[in-house]
Amino acid sequence: MIAHFFIRRPVSAAVVSILITLVGLISLFTLPVDQYPYISPPSVKVSTS
């Protein structure tokens, strides 16, 4: 049903594709990114008996 709609209306398919791309680009540049995110240091516990 959706495929039939976009096959008959290729301009609508192009507009939807452009909108999805624009939303992706906007979200890419508005996501918060830390330069040095907090990462817990790895630790090893050795137990002997």
PDB file as gemmi writes it, atoms N, CA and C in Angstrom:
CRYST1    1.000    1.000    1.000  90.00  90.00  90.00 P 1                      
ATOM      1  N   MET A   1       0.824  -1.187   0.000  1.00  0.00           N  
ATOM      2  CA  MET A   1       0.000   0.000   0.000  1.00  0.00           C  
ATOM      3  C   MET A   1       0.872   1.256   0.000  1.00  0.00           C  
ATOM      4  N   ILE A   2       1.862   1.298   0.892  1.00  0.00           N  
ATOM      5  CA  ILE A   2       2.745   2.460   0.929  1.00  0.00           C  
ATOM      6  C   ILE A   2       3.618   2.494  -0.317  1.00  0.00           C  
ATOM      7  N   ALA A   3       4.107   1.336  -0.742  1.00  0.00           N  
ATOM      8  CA  ALA A   3       4.938   1.281  -1.944  1.00  0.00           C  
ATOM      9  C   ALA A   3       4.146   1.746  -3.161  1.00  0.00           C  
ATOM     10  N   HIS A   4       2.904   1.333  -3.253  1.00  0.00           N  
ATOM     11  CA  HIS A   4       2.056   1.741  -4.377  1.00  0.00           C  
ATOM     12  C   HIS A   4       1.872   3.262  -4.386  1.00  0.00           C  
ATOM     13  N   PHE A   5       1.698   3.844  -3.203  1.00  0.00           N  
ATOM     14  CA  PHE A   5       1.536   5.296  -3.093  1.00  0.00           C  
ATOM     15  C   PHE A   5       2.770   6.021  -3.618  1.00  0.00           C  
ATOM     16  N   PHE A   6       3.961   5.573  -3.207  1.00  0.00           N  
ATOM     17  CA  PHE A   6       5.179   6.263  -3.607  1.00  0.00           C  
ATOM     18  C   PHE A   6       5.575   5.967  -5.049  1.00  0.00           C  
ATOM     19  N   ILE A   7       5.163   4.831  -5.580  1.00  0.00           N  
ATOM     20  CA  ILE A   7       5.425   4.558  -6.995  1.00  0.00           C  
ATOM     21  C   ILE A   7       4.587   5.483  -7.865  1.00  0.00           C  
ATOM     22  N   ARG A   8       3.362   5.732  -7.446  1.00  0.00           N  
ATOM     23  CA  ARG A   8       2.488   6.609  -8.229  1.00  0.00           C  
ATOM     24  C   ARG A   8       2.824   8.083  -8.025  1.00  0.00           C  
ATOM     25  N   ARG A   9       3.471   8.419  -6.907  1.00  0.00           N  
ATOM     26  CA  ARG A   9       3.812   9.814  -6.596  1.00  0.00           C  
ATOM     27  C   ARG A   9       5.296   9.919  -6.244  1.00  0.00           C  
ATOM     28  N   PRO A  10       6.165   9.948  -7.246  1.00  0.00           N  
ATOM     29  CA  PRO A  10       7.606   9.981  -6.961  1.00  0.00           C  
ATOM     30  C   PRO A  10       8.061  11.278  -6.297  1.00  0.00           C  
ATOM     31  N   VAL A  11       7.343  12.362  -6.517  1.00  0.00           N  
ATOM     32  CA  VAL A  11       7.718  13.622  -5.871  1.00  0.00           C  
ATOM     33  C   VAL A  11       7.520  13.507  -4.364  1.00  0.00           C  
ATOM     34  N   SER A  12       6.449  12.870  -3.951  1.00  0.00           N  
ATOM     35  CA  SER A  12       6.219  12.660  -2.517  1.00  0.00           C  
ATOM     36  C   SER A  12       7.326  11.802  -1.916  1.00  0.00           C  
ATOM     37  N   ALA A  13       7.772  10.804  -2.639  1.00  0.00           N  
ATOM     38  CA  ALA A  13       8.860   9.956  -2.154  1.00  0.00           C  
ATOM     39  C   ALA A  13      10.138  10.768  -1.985  1.00  0.00           C  
ATOM     40  N   ALA A  14      10.410  11.652  -2.921  1.00  0.00           N  
ATOM     41  CA  ALA A  14      11.607  12.492  -2.824  1.00  0.00           C  
ATOM     42  C   ALA A  14      11.503  13.446  -1.641  1.00  0.00           C  
ATOM     43  N   VAL A  15      10.333  14.021  -1.427  1.00  0.00           N  
ATOM     44  CA  VAL A  15      10.140  14.950  -0.310  1.00  0.00           C  
ATOM     45  C   VAL A  15      10.314  14.226   1.021  1.00  0.00           C  
ATOM     46  N   VAL A  16       9.751  13.046   1.151  1.00  0.00           N  
ATOM     47  CA  VAL A  16       9.901  12.280   2.392  1.00  0.00           C  
ATOM     48  C   VAL A  16      11.368  11.913   2.617  1.00  0.00           C  
ATOM     49  N   SER A  17      12.075  11.539   1.576  1.00  0.00           N  
ATOM     50  CA  SER A  17      13.497  11.206   1.706  1.00  0.00           C  
ATOM     51  C   SER A  17      14.310  12.415   2.145  1.00  0.00           C  
ATOM     52  N   ILE A  18      14.019  13.561   1.577  1.00  0.00           N  
ATOM     53  CA  ILE A  18      14.731  14.789   1.956  1.00  0.00           C  
ATOM     54  C   ILE A  18      14.424  15.158   3.397  1.00  0.00           C  
ATOM     55  N   LEU A  19      13.167  15.021   3.815  1.00  0.00           N  
ATOM     56  CA  LEU A  19      12.810  15.331   5.203  1.00  0.00           C  
ATOM     57  C   LEU A  19      13.519  14.406   6.187  1.00  0.00           C  
ATOM     58  N   ILE A  20      13.582  13.136   5.877  1.00  0.00           N  
ATOM     59  CA  ILE A  20      14.277  12.194   6.762  1.00  0.00           C  
ATOM     60  C   ILE A  20      15.761  12.539   6.848  1.00  0.00           C  
ATOM     61  N   THR A  21      16.358  12.910   5.724  1.00  0.00           N  
ATOM     62  CA  THR A  21      17.769  13.293   5.717  1.00  0.00           C  
ATOM     63  C   THR A  21      17.998  14.555   6.532  1.00  0.00           C  
ATOM     64  N   LEU A  22      17.122  15.541   6.385  1.00  0.00           N  
ATOM     65  CA  LEU A  22      17.267  16.788   7.141  1.00  0.00           C  
ATOM     66  C   LEU A  22      17.115  16.558   8.637  1.00  0.00           C  
ATOM     67  N   VAL A  23      16.154  15.756   9.031  1.00  0.00           N  
ATOM     68  CA  VAL A  23      15.978  15.460  10.457  1.00  0.00           C  
ATOM     69  C   VAL A  23      17.209  14.738  11.001  1.00  0.00           C  
ATOM     70  N   GLY A  24      17.780  13.840  10.225  1.00  0.00           N  
ATOM     71  CA  GLY A  24      18.993  13.150  10.647  1.00  0.00           C  
ATOM     72  C   GLY A  24      20.172  14.098  10.797  1.00  0.00           C  
ATOM     73  N   LEU A  25      20.333  15.012   9.865  1.00  0.00           N  
ATOM     74  CA  LEU A  25      21.434  15.977   9.956  1.00  0.00           C  
ATOM     75  C   LEU A  25      21.256  16.919  11.139  1.00  0.00           C  
ATOM     76  N   ILE A  26      20.037  17.361  11.372  1.00  0.00           N  
ATOM     77  CA  ILE A  26      19.780  18.248  12.510  1.00  0.00           C  
ATOM     78  C   ILE A  26      20.081  17.527  13.814  1.00  0.00           C  
ATOM     79  N   SER A  27      19.642  16.285  13.925  1.00  0.00           N  
ATOM     80  CA  SER A  27      19.901  15.546  15.161  1.00  0.00           C  
ATOM     81  C   SER A  27      21.384  15.236  15.321  1.00  0.00           C  
ATOM     82  N   LEU A  28      22.097  15.040  14.224  1.00  0.00           N  
ATOM     83  CA  LEU A  28      23.530  14.769  14.297  1.00  0.00           C  
ATOM     84  C   LEU A  28      24.280  15.939  14.920  1.00  0.00           C  
ATOM     85  N   PHE A  29      23.896  17.159  14.562  1.00  0.00           N  
ATOM     86  CA  PHE A  29      24.614  18.326  15.062  1.00  0.00           C  
ATOM     87  C   PHE A  29      24.097  18.820  16.406  1.00  0.00           C  
ATOM     88  N   THR A  30      22.945  18.358  16.859  1.00  0.00           N  
ATOM     89  CA  THR A  30      22.426  18.811  18.148  1.00  0.00           C  
ATOM     90  C   THR A  30      22.638  17.801  19.266  1.00  0.00           C  
ATOM     91  N   LEU A  31      23.199  16.631  18.962  1.00  0.00           N  
ATOM     92  CA  LEU A  31      23.468  15.657  20.015  1.00  0.00           C  
ATOM     93  C   LEU A  31      24.629  16.138  20.882  1.00  0.00           C  
ATOM     94  N   PRO A  32      24.486  16.030  22.204  1.00  0.00           N  
ATOM     95  CA  PRO A  32      25.603  16.432  23.060  1.00  0.00           C  
ATOM     96  C   PRO A  32      26.713  15.380  23.022  1.00  0.00           C  
ATOM     97  N   VAL A  33      27.936  15.851  22.842  1.00  0.00           N  
ATOM     98  CA  VAL A  33      29.085  14.949  22.786  1.00  0.00           C  
ATOM     99  C   VAL A  33      30.155  15.497  23.720  1.00  0.00           C  
ATOM    100  N   ASP A  34      30.621  14.669  24.644  1.00  0.00           N  
ATOM    101  CA  ASP A  34      31.691  15.072  25.548  1.00  0.00           C  
ATOM    102  C   ASP A  34      33.032  14.731  24.924  1.00  0.00           C  
ATOM    103  N   GLN A  35      34.001  15.636  25.126  1.00  0.00           N  
ATOM    104  CA  GLN A  35      35.320  15.370  24.583  1.00  0.00           C  
ATOM    105  C   GLN A  35      35.978  14.217  25.335  1.00  0.00           C  
ATOM    106  N   TYR A  36      35.814  14.206  26.651  1.00  0.00           N  
ATOM    107  CA  TYR A  36      36.373  13.142  27.474  1.00  0.00           C  
ATOM    108  C   TYR A  36      35.256  12.574  28.350  1.00  0.00           C  
ATOM    109  N   PRO A  37      34.506  11.639  27.845  1.00  0.00           N  
ATOM    110  CA  PRO A  37      33.419  11.084  28.664  1.00  0.00           C  
ATOM    111  C   PRO A  37      33.966  10.273  29.834  1.00  0.00           C  
ATOM    112  N   TYR A  38      33.178  10.184  30.907  1.00  0.00           N  
ATOM    113  CA  TYR A  38      33.606   9.424  32.080  1.00  0.00           C  
ATOM    114  C   TYR A  38      33.512   7.936  31.776  1.00  0.00           C  
ATOM    115  N   ILE A  39      34.619   7.277  31.949  1.00  0.00           N  
ATOM    116  CA  ILE A  39      34.679   5.829  31.762  1.00  0.00           C  
ATOM    117  C   ILE A  39      35.332   5.256  33.011  1.00  0.00           C  
ATOM    118  N   SER A  40      34.673   4.317  33.647  1.00  0.00           N  
ATOM    119  CA  SER A  40      35.265   3.729  34.847  1.00  0.00           C  
ATOM    120  C   SER A  40      36.506   2.933  34.447  1.00  0.00           C  
ATOM    121  N   PRO A  41      37.600   3.131  35.179  1.00  0.00           N  
ATOM    122  CA  PRO A  41      38.838   2.429  34.811  1.00  0.00           C  
ATOM    123  C   PRO A  41      38.694   0.928  35.041  1.00  0.00           C  
ATOM    124  N   PRO A  42      39.302   0.151  34.194  1.00  0.00           N  
ATOM    125  CA  PRO A  42      39.217  -1.304  34.371  1.00  0.00           C  
ATOM    126  C   PRO A  42      40.002  -1.742  35.606  1.00  0.00           C  
ATOM    127  N   SER A  43      39.498  -2.745  36.273  1.00  0.00           N  
ATOM    128  CA  SER A  43      40.207  -3.246  37.454  1.00  0.00           C  
ATOM    129  C   SER A  43      40.196  -4.770  37.431  1.00  0.00           C  
ATOM    130  N   VAL A  44      41.241  -5.324  38.035  1.00  0.00           N  
ATOM    131  CA  VAL A  44      41.382  -6.775  38.103  1.00  0.00           C  
ATOM    132  C   VAL A  44      41.530  -7.146  39.571  1.00  0.00           C  
ATOM    133  N   LYS A  45      40.780  -8.129  40.000  1.00  0.00           N  
ATOM    134  CA  LYS A  45      40.876  -8.597  41.384  1.00  0.00           C  
ATOM    135  C   LYS A  45      41.390 -10.028  41.356  1.00  0.00           C  
ATOM    136  N   VAL A  46      42.525 -10.227  42.018  1.00  0.00           N  
ATOM    137  CA  VAL A  46      43.131 -11.557  42.081  1.00  0.00           C  
ATOM    138  C   VAL A  46      43.016 -12.044  43.515  1.00  0.00           C  
ATOM    139  N   SER A  47      42.461 -13.205  43.677  1.00  0.00           N  
ATOM    140  CA  SER A  47      42.291 -13.780  45.018  1.00  0.00           C  
ATOM    141  C   SER A  47      42.936 -15.163  45.040  1.00  0.00           C  
ATOM    142  N   THR A  48      43.801 -15.363  46.020  1.00  0.00           N  
ATOM    143  CA  THR A  48      44.462 -16.673  46.156  1.00  0.00           C  
ATOM    144  C   THR A  48      44.234 -17.212  47.554  1.00  0.00           C  
ATOM    145  N   SER A  49      44.343 -18.487  47.679  1.00  0.00           N  
ATOM    146  CA  SER A  49      44.185 -19.084  49.017  1.00  0.00           C  
ATOM    147  C   SER A  49      45.214 -20.180  49.247  1.00  0.00           C  
TER     148      SER A  49                                                      
END                                                                             
